[in-house]
């Protein structure tokens, strides 16, 4: 648990696919919340967490199942508002003396419309904008008798108890999912819920910055911290925040493996060393990496070599820092949320998320992860709060193995040099057309093939390259970016004219799946 001093809202996770969205909606309201799996929430946990309100998430289970997920009964004695969603509603009714029935023909999935039955429930203030409000349902079982003290405030054709509430205790339970996009007015329910629970909405990035700095100081004391800095958003924000907290106790290590883009090393080093006055080791290891990659063309072998060398180099420089006790990482909240695993029994799956895999154990380092409460867009907001330039905050993702996986086949210095130039022209074009922030990721791959061309009166025999630009939410799926033909034509002409070594440009229109974003 964190040292956050704000009022906290507890989300008890019963395994819904959309539990994270509840947290998003609440964070948008400047309310601090944490998601905890139902099987980690017991009386002692509740006492320690001291929530100002509780939300029960949905979930795939049935209250009739043997060992069905339940909250501790003591949650109802805390005297704080509770909102149950979908399975969370059924759990609430089950625990408080109502009745739940199996689906049998009344299951409801997808869009539904809820009509009001009574007015004057604070939770619903300003909610019924029309006679029937659109909501998103996804349930098999349903409540057939509400618990004593509850009233019905909204019904849908298949959910007579779509909205229920006990205003005297501030207990509310809805059958639908207000957190999803398809419940268009859903955010209003959360807004009303947190208002009546008394949240001040003071979870701001300014407050977070102050608290995170205090927490880092308390954790680290006067020990030394090392941080692998890639120049990406997460590691950059983490480094600036930690530097603000402990100054020169922090040393960053920037590994230049010779696979960076044009001007990238200078940009990162200047920014952190010169502008932020941060102790930064610029580990120029180009010879080492490119030497070991010489003659290697298999993608997995390339990745393995780079991963191994990165750890060796980082460790070498980390030792040089002298008895560092901590390793800083830019781990984000989605990486640390424990999600309830129903297929795997009562156990909980936690994603492993070591950016510098294996090092903490090898070197006996403890982790400092000041972003582990934050979602990606919140990290960007924190970066702005810390004064990081917009050009750093909005950067497209760049993979750890760098240009190695954008250079299919053998990697040579000649190909890397050509690739750097072509990529710089392409990104310049994208920026000039004001498209950079619209695109999730864009880059050039140099192809392991030479083609014949004609320039002026002469024959050319140069490399072909592929432009790639995709839109994506999380990198898991992606679609190609629909540039205009004019843009593509102009860019191809510029690359061929300005980059010696390339005489043919193609545009990659493969989506993911079946392709991947990178070429290797
Ligand atoms: P793929 O190519 O798998 O990439 O569709 C999805 C996203 O992940 C990035 N990527 C990496 N990032 N280390 C990283 O830090 C890696 O080894 C790596 N491989 C791919 C890729 O750039 C895209 O954003």
PDB file of C-alpha atoms in Angstrom, residues 67-167:
ATOM      1  CA  UNK A  67     -16.816 -20.642  -3.136  1.00  0.00           C
ATOM      2  CA  UNK A  68     -18.367 -17.689  -4.979  1.00  0.00           C
ATOM      3  CA  UNK A  69     -16.318 -14.506  -4.553  1.00  0.00           C
ATOM      4  CA  UNK A  70     -17.627 -12.478  -1.614  1.00  0.00           C
ATOM      5  CA  UNK A  71     -16.497  -9.380   0.264  1.00  0.00           C
ATOM      6  CA  UNK A  72     -15.980  -9.597   4.035  1.00  0.00           C
ATOM      7  CA  UNK A  73     -19.299  -8.934   5.785  1.00  0.00           C
ATOM      8  CA  UNK A  74     -17.583  -6.180   7.804  1.00  0.00           C
ATOM      9  CA  UNK A  75     -17.469  -3.968   4.716  1.00  0.00           C
ATOM     10  CA  UNK A  76     -21.152  -3.215   5.301  1.00  0.00           C
ATOM     11  CA  UNK A  77     -20.410  -2.026   8.849  1.00  0.00           C
ATOM     12  CA  UNK A  78     -17.829   0.574   7.840  1.00  0.00           C
ATOM     13  CA  UNK A  79     -20.537   3.222   7.591  1.00  0.00           C
ATOM     14  CA  UNK A  80     -19.292   4.367   4.174  1.00  0.00           C
ATOM     15  CA  UNK A  81     -21.178   4.525   0.856  1.00  0.00           C
ATOM     16  CA  UNK A  82     -21.017   1.378  -1.275  1.00  0.00           C
ATOM     17  CA  UNK A  83     -21.817   1.002  -4.953  1.00  0.00           C
ATOM     18  CA  UNK A  84     -22.283  -2.482  -6.416  1.00  0.00           C
ATOM     19  CA  UNK A  85     -22.018  -3.029 -10.153  1.00  0.00           C
ATOM     20  CA  UNK A  86     -23.489  -6.048 -11.955  1.00  0.00           C
ATOM     21  CA  UNK A  87     -22.063  -9.054 -10.056  1.00  0.00           C
ATOM     22  CA  UNK A  88     -21.332  -6.478  -7.351  1.00  0.00           C
ATOM     23  CA  UNK A  89     -25.069  -5.781  -7.141  1.00  0.00           C
ATOM     24  CA  UNK A  90     -25.872  -9.470  -6.829  1.00  0.00           C
ATOM     25  CA  UNK A  91     -23.253  -9.890  -4.108  1.00  0.00           C
ATOM     26  CA  UNK A  92     -24.688  -6.951  -2.218  1.00  0.00           C
ATOM     27  CA  UNK A  93     -28.235  -8.280  -2.362  1.00  0.00           C
ATOM     28  CA  UNK A  94     -27.065 -11.774  -1.452  1.00  0.00           C
ATOM     29  CA  UNK A  95     -25.154 -10.489   1.599  1.00  0.00           C
ATOM     30  CA  UNK A  96     -27.843  -8.087   2.804  1.00  0.00           C
ATOM     31  CA  UNK A  97     -30.849 -10.406   2.643  1.00  0.00           C
ATOM     32  CA  UNK A  98     -32.131 -10.061  -0.926  1.00  0.00           C
ATOM     33  CA  UNK A  99     -32.403 -12.802  -3.529  1.00  0.00           C
ATOM     34  CA  UNK A 100     -30.584 -13.592  -6.759  1.00  0.00           C
ATOM     35  CA  UNK A 101     -31.884 -15.956  -9.444  1.00  0.00           C
ATOM     36  CA  UNK A 102     -30.158 -17.791 -12.203  1.00  0.00           C
ATOM     37  CA  UNK A 103     -30.393 -16.401 -15.746  1.00  0.00           C
ATOM     38  CA  UNK A 104     -32.856 -18.798 -17.405  1.00  0.00           C
ATOM     39  CA  UNK A 105     -33.928 -16.681 -20.348  1.00  0.00           C
ATOM     40  CA  UNK A 106     -33.465 -13.331 -18.659  1.00  0.00           C
ATOM     41  CA  UNK A 107     -29.784 -12.922 -19.405  1.00  0.00           C
ATOM     42  CA  UNK A 108     -29.068  -9.553 -20.940  1.00  0.00           C
ATOM     43  CA  UNK A 109     -26.005  -8.619 -22.930  1.00  0.00           C
ATOM     44  CA  UNK A 110     -25.347  -5.360 -24.676  1.00  0.00           C
ATOM     45  CA  UNK A 111     -27.396  -2.204 -24.995  1.00  0.00           C
ATOM     46  CA  UNK A 112     -30.478  -1.768 -22.818  1.00  0.00           C
ATOM     47  CA  UNK A 113     -32.632   1.132 -21.728  1.00  0.00           C
ATOM     48  CA  UNK A 114     -33.392   1.956 -18.117  1.00  0.00           C
ATOM     49  CA  UNK A 115     -36.486   3.921 -17.158  1.00  0.00           C
ATOM     50  CA  UNK A 116     -36.902   5.747 -13.821  1.00  0.00           C
ATOM     51  CA  UNK A 117     -39.405   4.536 -11.231  1.00  0.00           C
ATOM     52  CA  UNK A 118     -38.907   7.098  -8.456  1.00  0.00           C
ATOM     53  CA  UNK A 119     -37.104  10.381  -8.253  1.00  0.00           C
ATOM     54  CA  UNK A 120     -34.949  12.027  -5.637  1.00  0.00           C
ATOM     55  CA  UNK A 121     -32.036   9.677  -5.310  1.00  0.00           C
ATOM     56  CA  UNK A 122     -28.904  11.763  -5.014  1.00  0.00           C
ATOM     57  CA  UNK A 123     -26.996   9.152  -6.981  1.00  0.00           C
ATOM     58  CA  UNK A 124     -29.252   9.812  -9.959  1.00  0.00           C
ATOM     59  CA  UNK A 125     -29.164  13.592  -9.898  1.00  0.00           C
ATOM     60  CA  UNK A 126     -29.030  14.824 -13.490  1.00  0.00           C
ATOM     61  CA  UNK A 127     -28.801  11.257 -14.742  1.00  0.00           C
ATOM     62  CA  UNK A 128     -32.047  10.562 -16.579  1.00  0.00           C
ATOM     63  CA  UNK A 129     -31.483  12.985 -19.420  1.00  0.00           C
ATOM     64  CA  UNK A 130     -34.174  11.238 -21.430  1.00  0.00           C
ATOM     65  CA  UNK A 131     -37.105   9.061 -20.437  1.00  0.00           C
ATOM     66  CA  UNK A 132     -34.985   6.015 -21.018  1.00  0.00           C
ATOM     67  CA  UNK A 133     -31.294   6.138 -20.410  1.00  0.00           C
ATOM     68  CA  UNK A 134     -29.015   3.898 -22.462  1.00  0.00           C
ATOM     69  CA  UNK A 135     -26.857   1.524 -20.441  1.00  0.00           C
ATOM     70  CA  UNK A 136     -24.620  -1.467 -21.096  1.00  0.00           C
ATOM     71  CA  UNK A 137     -25.731  -4.746 -19.535  1.00  0.00           C
ATOM     72  CA  UNK A 138     -23.754  -7.933 -19.298  1.00  0.00           C
ATOM     73  CA  UNK A 139     -25.293 -10.385 -16.882  1.00  0.00           C
ATOM     74  CA  UNK A 140     -26.630 -13.917 -16.644  1.00  0.00           C
ATOM     75  CA  UNK A 141     -28.085 -14.059 -13.123  1.00  0.00           C
ATOM     76  CA  UNK A 142     -30.273 -11.268 -11.855  1.00  0.00           C
ATOM     77  CA  UNK A 143     -31.659  -9.934  -8.599  1.00  0.00           C
ATOM     78  CA  UNK A 144     -35.189 -11.215  -7.970  1.00  0.00           C
ATOM     79  CA  UNK A 145     -35.794  -9.711  -4.523  1.00  0.00           C
ATOM     80  CA  UNK A 146     -34.075  -6.644  -3.189  1.00  0.00           C
ATOM     81  CA  UNK A 147     -32.642  -6.554   0.308  1.00  0.00           C
ATOM     82  CA  UNK A 148     -34.557  -4.914   3.177  1.00  0.00           C
ATOM     83  CA  UNK A 149     -34.168  -1.143   3.167  1.00  0.00           C
ATOM     84  CA  UNK A 150     -33.604  -0.949  -0.603  1.00  0.00           C
ATOM     85  CA  UNK A 151     -35.911   0.656  -3.155  1.00  0.00           C
ATOM     86  CA  UNK A 152     -36.031   0.375  -6.925  1.00  0.00           C
ATOM     87  CA  UNK A 153     -35.106   3.514  -8.835  1.00  0.00           C
ATOM     88  CA  UNK A 154     -34.774   2.211 -12.392  1.00  0.00           C
ATOM     89  CA  UNK A 155     -35.888  -0.764 -14.456  1.00  0.00           C
ATOM     90  CA  UNK A 156     -35.109  -2.277 -17.829  1.00  0.00           C
ATOM     91  CA  UNK A 157     -37.213  -4.914 -19.635  1.00  0.00           C
ATOM     92  CA  UNK A 158     -34.974  -7.739 -18.422  1.00  0.00           C
ATOM     93  CA  UNK A 159     -33.715  -6.171 -15.202  1.00  0.00           C
ATOM     94  CA  UNK A 160     -36.590  -5.046 -12.993  1.00  0.00           C
ATOM     95  CA  UNK A 161     -34.002  -4.030 -10.409  1.00  0.00           C
ATOM     96  CA  UNK A 162     -31.631  -2.193 -12.748  1.00  0.00           C
ATOM     97  CA  UNK A 163     -31.023   0.582 -10.181  1.00  0.00           C
ATOM     98  CA  UNK A 164     -31.555  -0.007  -6.489  1.00  0.00           C
ATOM     99  CA  UNK A 165     -30.575   1.969  -3.464  1.00  0.00           C
ATOM    100  CA  UNK A 166     -30.841   2.340   0.291  1.00  0.00           C
ATOM    101  CA  UNK A 167     -30.526   6.106   0.681  1.00  0.00           C
TER     102      UNK A 167
END
